DNA sequence: ATTTAACCGAGACGGTACGTCTTGTCTTATA
DNA sequence: TATAAGACAAGACGTACCGTCTCGGTTAAAT
């Protein structure tokens, strides 16, 4: 019998423990202390990890944030399809609001959007790995049949998610569920056959 | 006859020159170097002003930014009323897009929104002195007569401005004029009598 | 008859109140807060005087200190002559020790000597207006008849005052009265006919 | 067999290069620019060292000065014993004068004495680590046999070194060699059997 | 009685040093 | 060779004081 060893590199292998610890430390710090207090030193300390280890695997704080939120985001932004288009949109708006205003992953996402305003590199990073768009497109595709006048994706996504996102970025509380329902129905009327 | 002298306090009066210089330096630095490179030291140097002079009149960088954009914003976001509601909305969306994507004042505003994600104090500041809402409400009031189903201000403002703002914060280019027109008409349909 | 009016300058004359207030503020601050906390700003505040008023009459903090101690020093360092040379020297050493270790004027003098180590201009000032030498020379002149081998003034003054001054500058407490007596008698033996 | 490993703490060890560089920079700056111009920033720059590195190992400028002079002082203040007591005292007075008026280490010492007049903490520091006393005591011990009436160390050291120190702190030039000889012989007469 | 000029207090001005903080790199010993 | 610990150079931070300037107001001699 032949043993099929993977051609492992020499030396000590990457510590998955350290990897996870960093991502969790970022989430924790973000929730406990806020973004401003979240320094590289602090992350390393909280994670029980050497500072150099962080720089070895991520170039910038933004990359850590992105990795810290992107997986959770995919999961949290999945709304189960509903038969009724209004319900479908509403369900999505509800999970989106939850993500943006409650979830630690959403907190990381907002921090990332914030950093993007200060640093073009982060802006690029955020555009290449957009967190919201795929889930929004999935919903739009489902309701497209009953929304024949839906504009091109660019605008439709902005109309769907923009009000919630800008609200989450600027105002203190989330839009109420009732208003989310109003928004969903407004979109359907706007996109209905003329 | 009684002379009504103002009870001016003693001491050298505040230098309006220094005040203006700081606000202009902030705008210039933001455009030339970007937010990340905009340090207090740099502002003081660019303005030809002592560092303490800045701290005397503003507590934080955010306060300078706010003052640097709030006046320009009021002016730039004023769209002349149009007879046709669609034109009215469209005209506003056009100046808003210009503000958010081209104007230095809009650049300052976006930097401020960014900082608000990192610092709760800035978030409060931004909520108390919101830059976009007043101009948006002015337009909404004008079209309200032909939009009987317009929801409460909170949501209506978000529907009107949110797609443009979130777009400006995340994506590289502005929405085209054509899409702005589509957005305006969509809003009117959404808000039309059922 | 010719009137010999002083050619007084026009304008408001110098305020003697402010002059006194500054000198007293310096003494008070030195005693209450210590030299390090004695800033120009603090002196002006304590004296209830404008900052510019201080700079109008004194160029440096050292000049204020000098004026604050030089008069008191002349008075405090006057020891009444004694018939016995040993008593004469001892009496002077006693008032000198008191001046150097207890008197506010001596505190100012030590502060000045300290500043002289950091600033050549203060060193010059101190050399031109030496505070200790005149009083020391007065005593030396009185005992010279019974001290035929007293060296030239330069060294004799240093031998008389140096041990006390250096002690006051470096060590915590003053030399005891007993030791002052021993020092006085040692000097007389050193200066006695060989 | 038991290995006696030192329980070294982990992490990068202190850089001896930086340590030396700071001490040398202090000496250089003191000689080149004077104490007043010797800032922490300047020391760091001259030494090619981060500012924090200085604060990591020394609390105050005074501690740096002390370390910068204390080793040199020990070396420079060592006068080889002479058979003749007068020669012995004279040799010490000569090296002491050289230290106080010419040597960079002496310059640092004088700056330290100056700072001690402004800051009680420096005064304490200087008392605990007195620079002159040990060398003076060494000489006094050697001549004690021919100076039976030498007073207690406190006063004897002050009589020996005080005139030179106070002279160095206040007057421009050093005492001449001739006067040093006179001083030495005066001390021996003062301390001779009555 | 006005005018004039130097004085006075208060306090803002442009600078600069302070001591602390964070960043990204480096240098150890250990695993 | 990856790791945790931690020292390193660099430089921004907000505070304090420096000496100058700019006010409105006061005081007294010269008009």
PDB file of C-alpha atoms in Angstrom, chain B residues 2-97:
ATOM      1  CA  UNK B   2     -28.656 105.210  27.200  1.00  0.00           C
ATOM      2  CA  UNK B   3     -25.747 103.593  25.431  1.00  0.00           C
ATOM      3  CA  UNK B   4     -26.181  99.889  25.005  1.00  0.00           C
ATOM      4  CA  UNK B   5     -22.616  98.733  24.863  1.00  0.00           C
ATOM      5  CA  UNK B   6     -22.213  95.014  24.534  1.00  0.00           C
ATOM      6  CA  UNK B   7     -20.361  93.732  27.587  1.00  0.00           C
ATOM      7  CA  UNK B   8     -17.446  92.409  25.554  1.00  0.00           C
ATOM      8  CA  UNK B   9     -15.018  90.312  27.468  1.00  0.00           C
ATOM      9  CA  UNK B  10     -11.477  91.577  27.744  1.00  0.00           C
ATOM     10  CA  UNK B  11      -8.466  90.145  26.007  1.00  0.00           C
ATOM     11  CA  UNK B  12      -7.463  89.712  22.448  1.00  0.00           C
ATOM     12  CA  UNK B  13     -10.481  88.800  20.342  1.00  0.00           C
ATOM     13  CA  UNK B  14     -10.644  85.597  18.404  1.00  0.00           C
ATOM     14  CA  UNK B  15      -8.896  85.737  15.076  1.00  0.00           C
ATOM     15  CA  UNK B  16     -11.370  85.173  12.291  1.00  0.00           C
ATOM     16  CA  UNK B  17      -8.376  84.698  10.016  1.00  0.00           C
ATOM     17  CA  UNK B  18      -7.199  81.696  12.002  1.00  0.00           C
ATOM     18  CA  UNK B  19     -10.733  80.324  12.118  1.00  0.00           C
ATOM     19  CA  UNK B  20     -11.153  80.471   8.349  1.00  0.00           C
ATOM     20  CA  UNK B  21      -7.631  79.195   7.739  1.00  0.00           C
ATOM     21  CA  UNK B  22      -8.287  76.026   9.718  1.00  0.00           C
ATOM     22  CA  UNK B  23     -11.526  75.242   7.881  1.00  0.00           C
ATOM     23  CA  UNK B  24      -9.890  75.807   4.531  1.00  0.00           C
ATOM     24  CA  UNK B  25      -6.848  73.781   5.494  1.00  0.00           C
ATOM     25  CA  UNK B  26      -9.107  70.870   6.398  1.00  0.00           C
ATOM     26  CA  UNK B  27     -10.840  70.994   3.042  1.00  0.00           C
ATOM     27  CA  UNK B  28      -7.558  71.298   1.190  1.00  0.00           C
ATOM     28  CA  UNK B  29      -5.862  68.479   3.061  1.00  0.00           C
ATOM     29  CA  UNK B  30      -8.854  66.223   2.612  1.00  0.00           C
ATOM     30  CA  UNK B  31      -8.781  66.743  -1.140  1.00  0.00           C
ATOM     31  CA  UNK B  32      -4.999  66.699  -1.533  1.00  0.00           C
ATOM     32  CA  UNK B  33      -3.852  64.059   0.912  1.00  0.00           C
ATOM     33  CA  UNK B  34      -6.909  62.123   1.997  1.00  0.00           C
ATOM     34  CA  UNK B  35      -8.392  61.701   5.421  1.00  0.00           C
ATOM     35  CA  UNK B  36      -5.830  59.243   6.747  1.00  0.00           C
ATOM     36  CA  UNK B  37      -3.010  61.742   6.226  1.00  0.00           C
ATOM     37  CA  UNK B  38      -4.972  64.594   7.760  1.00  0.00           C
ATOM     38  CA  UNK B  39      -3.366  65.055  11.159  1.00  0.00           C
ATOM     39  CA  UNK B  40      -3.889  67.876  13.649  1.00  0.00           C
ATOM     40  CA  UNK B  41      -0.249  68.767  13.176  1.00  0.00           C
ATOM     41  CA  UNK B  42      -0.741  68.896   9.426  1.00  0.00           C
ATOM     42  CA  UNK B  43      -3.846  71.051   9.698  1.00  0.00           C
ATOM     43  CA  UNK B  44      -2.036  73.495  11.972  1.00  0.00           C
ATOM     44  CA  UNK B  45       0.920  73.640   9.622  1.00  0.00           C
ATOM     45  CA  UNK B  46      -1.197  74.061   6.495  1.00  0.00           C
ATOM     46  CA  UNK B  47      -3.336  76.734   8.137  1.00  0.00           C
ATOM     47  CA  UNK B  48      -0.297  78.554   9.510  1.00  0.00           C
ATOM     48  CA  UNK B  49      -1.834  78.243  12.908  1.00  0.00           C
ATOM     49  CA  UNK B  50      -0.637  77.021  16.285  1.00  0.00           C
ATOM     50  CA  UNK B  51      -1.822  73.617  17.375  1.00  0.00           C
ATOM     51  CA  UNK B  52      -3.292  74.979  20.578  1.00  0.00           C
ATOM     52  CA  UNK B  53      -5.400  77.418  18.592  1.00  0.00           C
ATOM     53  CA  UNK B  54      -7.181  74.499  16.990  1.00  0.00           C
ATOM     54  CA  UNK B  55      -7.836  72.778  20.303  1.00  0.00           C
ATOM     55  CA  UNK B  56      -9.076  76.072  21.726  1.00  0.00           C
ATOM     56  CA  UNK B  57     -12.009  76.206  19.350  1.00  0.00           C
ATOM     57  CA  UNK B  58     -12.681  72.602  18.429  1.00  0.00           C
ATOM     58  CA  UNK B  59     -12.530  69.569  20.679  1.00  0.00           C
ATOM     59  CA  UNK B  60     -12.068  66.964  17.983  1.00  0.00           C
ATOM     60  CA  UNK B  61     -11.196  66.560  14.361  1.00  0.00           C
ATOM     61  CA  UNK B  62     -14.838  65.638  13.776  1.00  0.00           C
ATOM     62  CA  UNK B  63     -16.025  69.039  14.940  1.00  0.00           C
ATOM     63  CA  UNK B  64     -13.736  70.746  12.468  1.00  0.00           C
ATOM     64  CA  UNK B  65     -14.955  68.496   9.683  1.00  0.00           C
ATOM     65  CA  UNK B  66     -18.563  69.180  10.561  1.00  0.00           C
ATOM     66  CA  UNK B  67     -18.099  72.915  10.568  1.00  0.00           C
ATOM     67  CA  UNK B  68     -16.088  72.640   7.377  1.00  0.00           C
ATOM     68  CA  UNK B  69     -18.936  70.974   5.524  1.00  0.00           C
ATOM     69  CA  UNK B  70     -22.148  72.127   7.126  1.00  0.00           C
ATOM     70  CA  UNK B  71     -22.341  75.562   5.581  1.00  0.00           C
ATOM     71  CA  UNK B  72     -21.292  74.473   2.129  1.00  0.00           C
ATOM     72  CA  UNK B  73     -23.725  71.593   2.385  1.00  0.00           C
ATOM     73  CA  UNK B  74     -26.681  73.836   3.062  1.00  0.00           C
ATOM     74  CA  UNK B  75     -25.831  75.862   0.018  1.00  0.00           C
ATOM     75  CA  UNK B  76     -24.942  73.034  -2.329  1.00  0.00           C
ATOM     76  CA  UNK B  77     -27.968  70.920  -1.438  1.00  0.00           C
ATOM     77  CA  UNK B  78     -30.441  73.601  -2.324  1.00  0.00           C
ATOM     78  CA  UNK B  79     -32.240  72.553  -5.527  1.00  0.00           C
ATOM     79  CA  UNK B  80     -34.564  75.132  -7.069  1.00  0.00           C
ATOM     80  CA  UNK B  81     -38.189  73.915  -6.994  1.00  0.00           C
ATOM     81  CA  UNK B  82     -39.631  72.552 -10.241  1.00  0.00           C
ATOM     82  CA  UNK B  83     -43.264  72.512 -11.197  1.00  0.00           C
ATOM     83  CA  UNK B  84     -43.229  68.836 -12.141  1.00  0.00           C
ATOM     84  CA  UNK B  85     -42.789  66.557  -9.108  1.00  0.00           C
ATOM     85  CA  UNK B  86     -40.575  64.129 -10.987  1.00  0.00           C
ATOM     86  CA  UNK B  87     -38.344  66.959 -12.097  1.00  0.00           C
ATOM     87  CA  UNK B  88     -38.305  68.261  -8.559  1.00  0.00           C
ATOM     88  CA  UNK B  89     -37.134  64.968  -7.101  1.00  0.00           C
ATOM     89  CA  UNK B  90     -34.695  64.465  -9.927  1.00  0.00           C
ATOM     90  CA  UNK B  91     -33.149  67.895  -9.483  1.00  0.00           C
ATOM     91  CA  UNK B  92     -32.579  67.159  -5.813  1.00  0.00           C
ATOM     92  CA  UNK B  93     -31.100  63.736  -6.492  1.00  0.00           C
ATOM     93  CA  UNK B  94     -28.748  65.373  -8.969  1.00  0.00           C
ATOM     94  CA  UNK B  95     -27.413  67.960  -6.531  1.00  0.00           C
ATOM     95  CA  UNK B  96     -27.223  65.324  -3.826  1.00  0.00           C
ATOM     96  CA  UNK B  97     -25.171  63.050  -6.046  1.00  0.00           C
TER      97      UNK B  97
END
